[in-house]
Structure formats: structure tokens, C-alpha cells
Tab-separated table of C-alpha atoms in Angstrom:
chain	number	residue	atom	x	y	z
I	1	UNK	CA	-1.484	-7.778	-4.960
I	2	UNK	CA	-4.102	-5.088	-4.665
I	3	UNK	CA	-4.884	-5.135	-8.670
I	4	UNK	CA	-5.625	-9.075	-7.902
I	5	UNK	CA	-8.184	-8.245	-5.117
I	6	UNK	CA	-9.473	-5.466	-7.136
I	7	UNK	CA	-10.529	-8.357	-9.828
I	8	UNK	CA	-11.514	-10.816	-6.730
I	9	UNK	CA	-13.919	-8.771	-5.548
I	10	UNK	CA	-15.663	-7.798	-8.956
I	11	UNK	CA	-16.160	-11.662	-9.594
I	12	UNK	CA	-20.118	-11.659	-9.106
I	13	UNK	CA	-21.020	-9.427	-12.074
I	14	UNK	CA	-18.917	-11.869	-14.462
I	15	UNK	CA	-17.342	-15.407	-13.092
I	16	UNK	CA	-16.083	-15.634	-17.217
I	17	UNK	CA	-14.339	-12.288	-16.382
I	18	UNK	CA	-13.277	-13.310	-13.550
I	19	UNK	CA	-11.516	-16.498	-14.651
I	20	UNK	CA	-9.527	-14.631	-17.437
I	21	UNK	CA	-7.979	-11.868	-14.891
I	22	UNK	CA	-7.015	-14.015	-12.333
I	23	UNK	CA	-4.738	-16.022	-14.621
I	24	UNK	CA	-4.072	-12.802	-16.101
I	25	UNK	CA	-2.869	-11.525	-12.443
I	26	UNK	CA	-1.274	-14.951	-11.421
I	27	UNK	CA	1.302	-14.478	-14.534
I	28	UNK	CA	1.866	-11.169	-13.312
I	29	UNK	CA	2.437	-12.164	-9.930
I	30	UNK	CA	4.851	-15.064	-10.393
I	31	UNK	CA	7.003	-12.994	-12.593
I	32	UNK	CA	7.631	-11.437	-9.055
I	33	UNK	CA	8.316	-14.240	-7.837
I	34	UNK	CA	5.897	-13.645	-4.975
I	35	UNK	CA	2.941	-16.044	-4.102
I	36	UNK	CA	3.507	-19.218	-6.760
I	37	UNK	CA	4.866	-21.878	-4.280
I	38	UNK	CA	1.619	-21.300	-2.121
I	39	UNK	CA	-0.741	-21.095	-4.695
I	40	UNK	CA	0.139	-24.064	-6.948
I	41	UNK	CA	1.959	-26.476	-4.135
I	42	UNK	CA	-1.537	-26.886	-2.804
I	43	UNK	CA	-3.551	-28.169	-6.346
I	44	UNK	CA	-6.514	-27.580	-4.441
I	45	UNK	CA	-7.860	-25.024	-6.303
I	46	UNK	CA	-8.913	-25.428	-10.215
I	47	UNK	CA	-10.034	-22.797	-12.201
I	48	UNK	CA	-13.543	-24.786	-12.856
I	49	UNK	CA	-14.093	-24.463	-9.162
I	50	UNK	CA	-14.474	-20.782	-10.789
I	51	UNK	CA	-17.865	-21.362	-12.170
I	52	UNK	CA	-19.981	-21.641	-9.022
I	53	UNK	CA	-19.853	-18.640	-6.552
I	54	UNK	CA	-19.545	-21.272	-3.445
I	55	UNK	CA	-16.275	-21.970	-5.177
I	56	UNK	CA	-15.130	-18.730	-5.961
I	57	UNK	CA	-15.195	-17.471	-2.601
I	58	UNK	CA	-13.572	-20.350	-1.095
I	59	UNK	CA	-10.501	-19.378	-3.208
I	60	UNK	CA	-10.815	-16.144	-2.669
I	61	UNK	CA	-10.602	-17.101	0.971
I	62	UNK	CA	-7.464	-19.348	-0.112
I	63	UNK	CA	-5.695	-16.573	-2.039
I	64	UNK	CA	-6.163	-13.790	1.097
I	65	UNK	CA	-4.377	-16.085	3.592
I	66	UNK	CA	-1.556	-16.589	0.757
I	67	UNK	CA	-1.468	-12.712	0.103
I	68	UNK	CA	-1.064	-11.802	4.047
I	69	UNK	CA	1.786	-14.684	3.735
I	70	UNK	CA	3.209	-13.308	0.945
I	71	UNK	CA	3.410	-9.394	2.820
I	72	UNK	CA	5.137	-11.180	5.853
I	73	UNK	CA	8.167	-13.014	3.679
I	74	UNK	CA	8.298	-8.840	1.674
I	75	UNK	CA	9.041	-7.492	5.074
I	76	UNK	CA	12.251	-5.975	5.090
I	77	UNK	CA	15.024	-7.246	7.080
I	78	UNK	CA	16.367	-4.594	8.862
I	79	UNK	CA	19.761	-6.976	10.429
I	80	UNK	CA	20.931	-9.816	9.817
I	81	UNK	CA	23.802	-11.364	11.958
I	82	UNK	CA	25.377	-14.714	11.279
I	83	UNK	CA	28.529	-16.335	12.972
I	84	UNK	CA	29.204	-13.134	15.364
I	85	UNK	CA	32.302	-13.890	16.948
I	86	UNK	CA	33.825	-11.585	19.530
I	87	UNK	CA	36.636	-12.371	21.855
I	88	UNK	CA	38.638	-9.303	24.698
I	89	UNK	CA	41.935	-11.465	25.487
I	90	UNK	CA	40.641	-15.169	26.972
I	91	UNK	CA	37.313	-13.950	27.502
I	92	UNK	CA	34.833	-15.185	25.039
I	93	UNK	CA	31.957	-12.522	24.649
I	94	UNK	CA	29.926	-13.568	21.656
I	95	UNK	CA	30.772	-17.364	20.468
I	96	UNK	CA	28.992	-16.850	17.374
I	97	UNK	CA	25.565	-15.982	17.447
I	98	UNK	CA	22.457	-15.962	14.313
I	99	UNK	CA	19.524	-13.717	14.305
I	100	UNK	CA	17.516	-11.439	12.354
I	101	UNK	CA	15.353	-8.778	13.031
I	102	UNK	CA	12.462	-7.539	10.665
I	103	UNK	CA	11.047	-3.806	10.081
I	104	UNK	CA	8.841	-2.913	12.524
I	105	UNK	CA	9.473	-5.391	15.044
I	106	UNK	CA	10.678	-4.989	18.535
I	107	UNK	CA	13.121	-7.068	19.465
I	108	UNK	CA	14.250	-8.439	22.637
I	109	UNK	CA	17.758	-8.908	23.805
I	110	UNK	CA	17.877	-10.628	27.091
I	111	UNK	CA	20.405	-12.227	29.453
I	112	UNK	CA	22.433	-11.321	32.372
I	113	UNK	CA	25.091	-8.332	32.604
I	114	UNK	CA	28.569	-9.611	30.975
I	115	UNK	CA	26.626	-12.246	28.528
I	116	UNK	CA	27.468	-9.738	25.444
I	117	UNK	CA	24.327	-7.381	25.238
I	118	UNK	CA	25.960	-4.558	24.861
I	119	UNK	CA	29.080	-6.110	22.778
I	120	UNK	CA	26.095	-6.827	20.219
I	121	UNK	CA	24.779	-3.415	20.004
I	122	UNK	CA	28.619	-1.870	20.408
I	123	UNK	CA	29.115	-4.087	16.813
I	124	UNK	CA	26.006	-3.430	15.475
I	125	UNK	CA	26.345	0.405	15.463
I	126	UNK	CA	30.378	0.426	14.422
I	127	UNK	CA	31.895	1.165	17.344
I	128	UNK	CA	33.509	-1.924	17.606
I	129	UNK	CA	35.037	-4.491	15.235
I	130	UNK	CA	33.718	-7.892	15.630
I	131	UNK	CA	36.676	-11.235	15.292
I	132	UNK	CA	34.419	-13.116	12.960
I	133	UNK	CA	31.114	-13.736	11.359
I	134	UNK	CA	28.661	-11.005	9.521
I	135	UNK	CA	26.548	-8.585	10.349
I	136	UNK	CA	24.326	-5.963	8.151
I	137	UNK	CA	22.119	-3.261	9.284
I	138	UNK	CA	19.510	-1.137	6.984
I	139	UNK	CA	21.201	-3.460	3.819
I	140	UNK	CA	24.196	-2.532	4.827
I	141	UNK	CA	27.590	-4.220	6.570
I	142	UNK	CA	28.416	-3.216	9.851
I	143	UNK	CA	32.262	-1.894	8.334
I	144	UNK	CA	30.386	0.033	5.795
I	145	UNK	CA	27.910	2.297	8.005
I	146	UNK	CA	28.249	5.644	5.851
I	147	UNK	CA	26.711	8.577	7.751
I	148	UNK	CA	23.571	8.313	5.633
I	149	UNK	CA	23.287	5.330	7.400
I	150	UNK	CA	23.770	6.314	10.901
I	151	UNK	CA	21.392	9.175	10.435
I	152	UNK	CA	18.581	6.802	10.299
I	153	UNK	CA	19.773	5.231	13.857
I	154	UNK	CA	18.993	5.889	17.036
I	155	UNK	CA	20.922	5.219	20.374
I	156	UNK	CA	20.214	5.174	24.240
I	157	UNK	CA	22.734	3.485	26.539
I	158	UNK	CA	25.072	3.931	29.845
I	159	UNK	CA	27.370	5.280	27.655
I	160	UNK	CA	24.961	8.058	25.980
I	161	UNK	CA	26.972	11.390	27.386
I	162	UNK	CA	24.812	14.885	27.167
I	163	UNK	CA	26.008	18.223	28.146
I	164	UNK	CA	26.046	18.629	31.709
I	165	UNK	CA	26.108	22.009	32.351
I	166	UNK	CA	23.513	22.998	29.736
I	167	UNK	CA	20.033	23.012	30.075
I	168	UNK	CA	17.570	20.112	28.781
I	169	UNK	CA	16.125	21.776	26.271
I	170	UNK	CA	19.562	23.458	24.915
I	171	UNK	CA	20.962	19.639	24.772
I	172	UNK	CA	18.170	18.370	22.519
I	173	UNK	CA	18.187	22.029	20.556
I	174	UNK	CA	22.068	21.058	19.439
I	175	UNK	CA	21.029	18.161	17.812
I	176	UNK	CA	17.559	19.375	16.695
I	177	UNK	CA	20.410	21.739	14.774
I	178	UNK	CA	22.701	18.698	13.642
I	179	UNK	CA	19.938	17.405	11.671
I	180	UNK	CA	17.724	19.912	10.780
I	181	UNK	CA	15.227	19.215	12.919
I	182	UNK	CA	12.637	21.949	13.843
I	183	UNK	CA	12.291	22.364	17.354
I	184	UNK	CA	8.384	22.157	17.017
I	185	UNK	CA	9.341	18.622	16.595
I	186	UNK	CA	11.028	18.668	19.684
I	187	UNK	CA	8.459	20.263	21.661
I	188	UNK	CA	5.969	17.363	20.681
I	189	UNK	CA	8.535	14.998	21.481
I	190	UNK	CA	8.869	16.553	25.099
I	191	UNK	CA	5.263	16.391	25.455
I	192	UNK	CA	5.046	12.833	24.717
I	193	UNK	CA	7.337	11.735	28.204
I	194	UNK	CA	5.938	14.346	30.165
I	195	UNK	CA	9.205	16.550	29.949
I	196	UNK	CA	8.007	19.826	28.622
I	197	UNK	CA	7.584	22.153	31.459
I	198	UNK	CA	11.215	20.970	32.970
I	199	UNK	CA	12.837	21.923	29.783
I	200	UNK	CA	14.854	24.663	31.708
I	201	UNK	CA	16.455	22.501	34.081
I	202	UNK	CA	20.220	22.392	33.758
I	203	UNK	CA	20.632	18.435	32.356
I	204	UNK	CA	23.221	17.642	35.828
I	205	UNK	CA	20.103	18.450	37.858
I	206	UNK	CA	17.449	16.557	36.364
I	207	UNK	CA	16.452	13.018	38.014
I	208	UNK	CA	17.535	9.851	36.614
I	209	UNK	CA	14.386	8.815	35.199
I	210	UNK	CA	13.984	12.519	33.589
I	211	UNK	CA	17.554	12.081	32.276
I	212	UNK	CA	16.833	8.747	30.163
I	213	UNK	CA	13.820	10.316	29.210
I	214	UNK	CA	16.201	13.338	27.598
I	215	UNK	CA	17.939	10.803	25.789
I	216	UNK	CA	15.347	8.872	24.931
I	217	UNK	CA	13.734	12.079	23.360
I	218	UNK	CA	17.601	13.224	21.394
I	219	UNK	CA	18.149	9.163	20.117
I	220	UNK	CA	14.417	9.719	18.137
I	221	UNK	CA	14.838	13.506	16.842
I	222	UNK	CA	16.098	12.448	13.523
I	223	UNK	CA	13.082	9.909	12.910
I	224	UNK	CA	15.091	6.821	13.068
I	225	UNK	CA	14.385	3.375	11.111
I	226	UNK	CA	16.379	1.312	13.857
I	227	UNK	CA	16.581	2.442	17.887
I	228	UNK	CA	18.872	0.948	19.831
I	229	UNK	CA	17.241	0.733	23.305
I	230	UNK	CA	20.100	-0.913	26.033
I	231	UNK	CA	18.577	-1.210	29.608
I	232	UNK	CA	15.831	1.830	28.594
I	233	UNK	CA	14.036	1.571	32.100
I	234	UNK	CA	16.806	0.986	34.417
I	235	UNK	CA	16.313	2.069	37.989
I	236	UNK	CA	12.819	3.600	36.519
I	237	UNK	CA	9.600	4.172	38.872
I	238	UNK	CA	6.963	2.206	37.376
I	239	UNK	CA	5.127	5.465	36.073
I	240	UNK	CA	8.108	6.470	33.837
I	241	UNK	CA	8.725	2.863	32.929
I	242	UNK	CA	4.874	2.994	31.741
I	243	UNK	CA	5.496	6.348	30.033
I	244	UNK	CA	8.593	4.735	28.222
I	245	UNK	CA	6.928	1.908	27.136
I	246	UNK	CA	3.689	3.765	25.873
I	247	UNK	CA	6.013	5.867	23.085
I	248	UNK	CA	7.830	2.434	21.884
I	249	UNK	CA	4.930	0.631	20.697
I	250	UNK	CA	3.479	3.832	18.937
I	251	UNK	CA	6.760	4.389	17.723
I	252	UNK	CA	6.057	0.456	16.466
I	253	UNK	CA	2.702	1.188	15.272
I	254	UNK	CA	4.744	3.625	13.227
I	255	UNK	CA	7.475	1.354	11.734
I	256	UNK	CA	9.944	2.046	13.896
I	257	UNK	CA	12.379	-1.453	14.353
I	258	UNK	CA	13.816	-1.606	17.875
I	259	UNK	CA	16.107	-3.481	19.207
I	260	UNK	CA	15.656	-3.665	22.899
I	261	UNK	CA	18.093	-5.271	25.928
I	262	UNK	CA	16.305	-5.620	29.043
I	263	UNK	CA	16.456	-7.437	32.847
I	264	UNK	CA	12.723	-7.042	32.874
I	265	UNK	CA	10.909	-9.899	32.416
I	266	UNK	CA	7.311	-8.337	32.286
I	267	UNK	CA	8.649	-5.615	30.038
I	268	UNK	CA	9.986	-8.040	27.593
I	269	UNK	CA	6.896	-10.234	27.544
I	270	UNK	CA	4.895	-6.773	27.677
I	271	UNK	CA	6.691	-5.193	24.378
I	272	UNK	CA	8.804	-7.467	22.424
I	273	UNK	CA	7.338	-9.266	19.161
I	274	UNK	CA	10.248	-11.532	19.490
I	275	UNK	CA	13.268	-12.325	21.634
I	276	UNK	CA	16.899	-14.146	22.362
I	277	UNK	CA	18.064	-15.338	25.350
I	278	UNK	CA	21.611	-14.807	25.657
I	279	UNK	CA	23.867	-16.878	27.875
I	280	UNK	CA	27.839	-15.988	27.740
I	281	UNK	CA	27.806	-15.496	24.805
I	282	UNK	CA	25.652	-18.056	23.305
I	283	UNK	CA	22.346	-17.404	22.087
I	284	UNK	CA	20.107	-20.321	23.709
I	285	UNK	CA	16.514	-19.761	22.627
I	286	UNK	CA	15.204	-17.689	19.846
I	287	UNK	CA	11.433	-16.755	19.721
I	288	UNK	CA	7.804	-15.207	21.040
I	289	UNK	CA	7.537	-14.612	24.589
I	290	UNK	CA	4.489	-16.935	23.999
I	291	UNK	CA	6.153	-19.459	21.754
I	292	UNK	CA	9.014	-19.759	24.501
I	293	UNK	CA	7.031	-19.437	27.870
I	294	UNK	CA	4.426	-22.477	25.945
I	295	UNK	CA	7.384	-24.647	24.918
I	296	UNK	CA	8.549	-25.082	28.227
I	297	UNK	CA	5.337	-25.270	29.863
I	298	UNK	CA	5.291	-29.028	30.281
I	299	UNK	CA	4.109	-29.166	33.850
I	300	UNK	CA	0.702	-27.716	33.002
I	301	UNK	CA	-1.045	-26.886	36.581
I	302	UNK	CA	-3.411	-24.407	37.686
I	303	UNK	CA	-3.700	-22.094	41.015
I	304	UNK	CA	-6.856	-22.082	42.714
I	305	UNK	CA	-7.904	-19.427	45.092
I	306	UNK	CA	-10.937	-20.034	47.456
I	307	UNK	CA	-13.084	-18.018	49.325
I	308	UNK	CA	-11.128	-18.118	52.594
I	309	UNK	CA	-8.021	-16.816	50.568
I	310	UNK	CA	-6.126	-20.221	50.631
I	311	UNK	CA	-4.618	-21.568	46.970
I	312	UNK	CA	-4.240	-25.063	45.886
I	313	UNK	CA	-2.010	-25.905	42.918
I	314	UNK	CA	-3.592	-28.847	40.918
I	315	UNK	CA	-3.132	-30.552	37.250
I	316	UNK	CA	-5.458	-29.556	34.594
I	317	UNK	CA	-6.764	-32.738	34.451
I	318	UNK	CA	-8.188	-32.856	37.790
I	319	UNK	CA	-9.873	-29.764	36.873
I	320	UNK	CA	-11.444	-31.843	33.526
I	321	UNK	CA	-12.433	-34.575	36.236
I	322	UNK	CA	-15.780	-32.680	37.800
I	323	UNK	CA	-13.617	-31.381	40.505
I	324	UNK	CA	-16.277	-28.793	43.001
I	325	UNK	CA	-15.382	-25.386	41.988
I	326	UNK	CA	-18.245	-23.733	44.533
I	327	UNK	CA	-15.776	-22.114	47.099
I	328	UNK	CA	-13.310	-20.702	44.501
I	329	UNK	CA	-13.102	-17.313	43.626
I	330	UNK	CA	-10.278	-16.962	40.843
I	331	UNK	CA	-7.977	-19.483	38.633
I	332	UNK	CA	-4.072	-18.838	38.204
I	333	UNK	CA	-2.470	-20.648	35.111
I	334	UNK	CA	1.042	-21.702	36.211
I	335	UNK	CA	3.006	-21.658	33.119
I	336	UNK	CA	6.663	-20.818	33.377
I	337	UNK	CA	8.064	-17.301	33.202
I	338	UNK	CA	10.900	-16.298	31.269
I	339	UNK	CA	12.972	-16.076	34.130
I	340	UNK	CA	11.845	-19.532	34.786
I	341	UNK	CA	13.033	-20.936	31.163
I	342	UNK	CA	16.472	-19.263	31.551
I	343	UNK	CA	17.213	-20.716	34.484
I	344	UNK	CA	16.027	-23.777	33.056
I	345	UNK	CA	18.288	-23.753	29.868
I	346	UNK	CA	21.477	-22.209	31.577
I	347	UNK	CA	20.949	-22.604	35.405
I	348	UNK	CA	21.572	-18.909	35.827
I	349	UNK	CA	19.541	-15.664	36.377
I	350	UNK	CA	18.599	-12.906	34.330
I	351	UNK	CA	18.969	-9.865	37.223
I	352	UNK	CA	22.179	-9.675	38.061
């Protein structure tokens, strides 16, 4: 795609040169099978339009929305689940569930405690053997996660165990050694969540919030592609929640995929790109925070506020309708939380 801009953008010394190198590119680029249905479905476009400049850059317009298109469908799908069936004696936990997740994205993986959150990620990382239905991770199926594999995954959960009666910093140095990682790396890493000068502390001693920190620090040592993040800021203070949160969208910003379960409302509105709402065992809405919160927001009302600190909750249309505004001193949109749509679809709650 760059050659093609490359040409695109040389088009005012020679529109003649420009016509022959953009079919030129075009044969290149459907060999590839990569932009063709978008550029020829549309027959807007003719090459004669090619011999004014008003023309020219109207295409060129055309052809940058279809190249930032065509990068979104080459994303790499980092899973893919379909059909996942999972049953421990009558109890149903996963009754076949469809998603995908692409690189770089953070996903979010929310319903109540018992709806299968953790059987997901328990399937997804091999540690347990799902009844039915497919799953692949990094291009690979979940029975066939080799350890080259696994060494591009990383893990915090309940179930992550450290070394109790060893100190922080000798805990993340005996896995610094597994894969080795220098501890420089390490150090930064420590930095980062504000754990650096408590490195010394034996790992038993260290606070809850300073302990998922420590594993939040050993799941990223060995640079993973995919992070499994299940109930990351638990029982947090808001401060190490913040911290937390801060080092998973720069580890996003870095290409990082991470597949996140969470209670938290805000925090899955805050960091997730997209997100499932899981309901025993059934996934019952798949999307954007936005694109979820906006689908069910059919009762569209605003809060007012007024000067003497009472609210009023009216319909936007009696704000369209000249209604006096002088006394108010903020506006509220009222459109449903997440909380608010899963209740809706299930008539349960996420924090339990």
C-alpha cells in the first residue's frame, strides 16, 4: 500500500504518469487480494476522472479511506473461539460461546462470578479441556499450545502462586532467569507500578495491591503477545487501580492483545476496545462500550442541575423546545450504564 501512496502523492508533476501507476499498483494489489471489492464495487471512480486535479484528489481521498479499511481486515486475529462448550457434571458453564479478539485490542470479559470467566481463560491457556467447539490462540489450537507458544503469554489470576517466603525481587529474578530476561528489564518494569524501592520485602509481607502488582510485573517479563488479565484490580485502592490501568493501555499502544475479566464497570468502559457480556454461560451482547451503552439508550433524557443544587430529569426534546436554561449550572446525559444493560438483558448483576 505504501508504493501506491508513494505514486498518489507524485500525481501533480504528471496526471499521464499518474494514470499508468495506479493501474500498475491496482494489479499489484488485487493479486493480494487486498482492496478490490472496495475499490471496484463502488464504480464511482473512472480513470478519466484522472485528468483534472479536482478529480484526482477526490480519489485519492476515496482510495485512503479504502487503504485504512484494508489495514483493519490485515489485523491479525490473535483467538478465535467458536461453539465453546464446557459442562462440570449437570452444571452448564459455557453453552457454546463465539468471539474473536484482534492484535492489539483489549478485550473485555464481563459477567458475574460462576458465569464461566475464568472457565474461558482456564481453556484458553490449556489448562483445561473444553467438551466441544474450537478455540485457537496466536494461530494455534488450544490442544496444540507448544511452549513456544506459551512463552509469548502472559497470566495474572487468583490462582497465580509466587514464592512466599522469598523476597519480591528474588520471585521476579527466577523467572527473569527462566527466560532470559535481564534484570535491567525488570528494574524498569518495577519502576513502572511504583514497586522498586519495596523490592526487598519478603513476597508473604507485601500488601495485596503490591502483591498483584508483583504478578502483574512476572506475567509481562517475557514480552508477551497475549495477557491474560482475570479480576486485575480486585480489592485495589483507586491509586493502584489507576497505576494498573496506566501500564495496560501503553502496553496497548505497544501491541500488546489483552484479554481482560472485570466487575468494574468504569474500568471496562475506561480500557476495553471491545467487550462480551457473559450470562451463565451464554454470551448475550458482543461489542463497544459505546456501541452497547447507545443501543440500549432508548429512553434518551437529560439531568439538569440548577443553581440551588436541585436536578430535574427531562426528555431531550423538551430541551429542543426553548425550554429557560438561565438558573442551570451543568447538564447530565442519562444514557444507560453497562450495569444497566446487563440487568436489562439477563435481570441479574454484574458484582456479585
Amino acid at each position: 500500500c505504501s508504493f501506491v501512496f508513494c505514486y498518489l502523492f507524485s500525481f501533480k508533476c504528471s496526471s499521464k504518469r499518474f494514470r499508468c501507476k495506479l493501474v500498475s499498483k491496482m494489479y499489484l494489489i488485487n493479486r493480494y487480494g487486498i482492496v478490490t471489492y472496495f475499490i471496484w464495487s463502488t464504480g464511482s471512480y473512472r480513470l478519466e476522472f484522472l485528468e483534472n486535479e479536482a478529480g484526482a484528489q477526490r480519489l485519492i481521498s476515496f482510495l485512503s479511506i479504502v487503504f485504512m479499511k484494508a489495514r483493519i481486515m490485515m489485523k491479525k486475529t490473535i483467538i478465535e473461539v467458536q461453539g465453546l462448550k464446557k459442562k462440570f457434571k449437570e452444571q452448564e458453564a459455557l453453552a457454546g460461546i463465539d468471539f474473536s479478539i484482534q492484535e492489539g485490542e483489549i478485550f473485555g470479559f464481563l459477567g458475574p462470578s460462576g458465569s464461566g470467566k475464568t472457565t474461558t481463560i482456564n481453556i484458553l491457556t490449556g489448562q483445561l479441556e473444553a467438551d466441544a467447539g474450537t478455540a485457537h490462540v496466536l494461530s494455534k489450537t488450544v490442544e496444540d499450545l507448544k511452549v513456544e507458544v506459551l512463552e509469548q503469554i502472559g497470566i495474572v489470576s487468583d490462582a497465580s502462586g509466587f514464592y512466599e517466603k522469598m523476597s519480591l525481587y528474588n520471585n521476579l529474578k527466577a523467572y527473569a532467569m527462566i527466560f532470559g530476561v535481564d534484570m535491567k528489564k525488570v528494574d524498569e518494569l518495577l519502576q513502572k507500578v511504583g514497586l522498586y524501592d519495596s523490592r526487598n520485602k519478603v513476597a508473604e509481607k507485601l500488601s495485596t495491591g503490591m502483591k498483584q502488582r508483583m504478578l502483574l510485573v512476572r506475567a509481562l517479563i517475557n514480552q508477551p503477545k497475549l495477557l491474560f488479565l482475570d479480576e486485575p484490580t480486585s480489592g485495589l485502592d483507586p491509586s493502584t487501580s489507576r497505576t494498573i490501568h496506566d501500564l495496560l493501555l501503553e502496553l496497548k499502544a505497544q501491541g500488546t492483545t489483552i484479554f481482560l475479566t472485570t466487575h468494574d464497570m468504569q474500568e471496562a468502559t475506561l480500557l476495553c476496545d471491545r467487550l462480551a457480556l457473559l450470562h451463565k454461560g451464554k454470551l448475550v451482547e458482543v461489542g463497544s462500550p459505546h456501541e452497547i451503552i447507545q443501543k440500549y439508550n432508548t429512553d434518551k433524557k437529560v439531568r439538569l442541575e440548577y443553581v440551588d443544587l436541585t436536578t430535574k430529569t427531562v426528555a431531550f426534546e423538551e430541551l429542543q423546545g426553548g425550554m429557560d436554561l438561565s438558573n442551570v449550572i451543568s447538564i447530565h446525559s442519562c444514557e444507560p450504564t453497562l450495569e444497566d444493560v446487563f440487568i436489562t438483558l439477563t435481570g441479574g448483576t454484574l458484582n456479585v
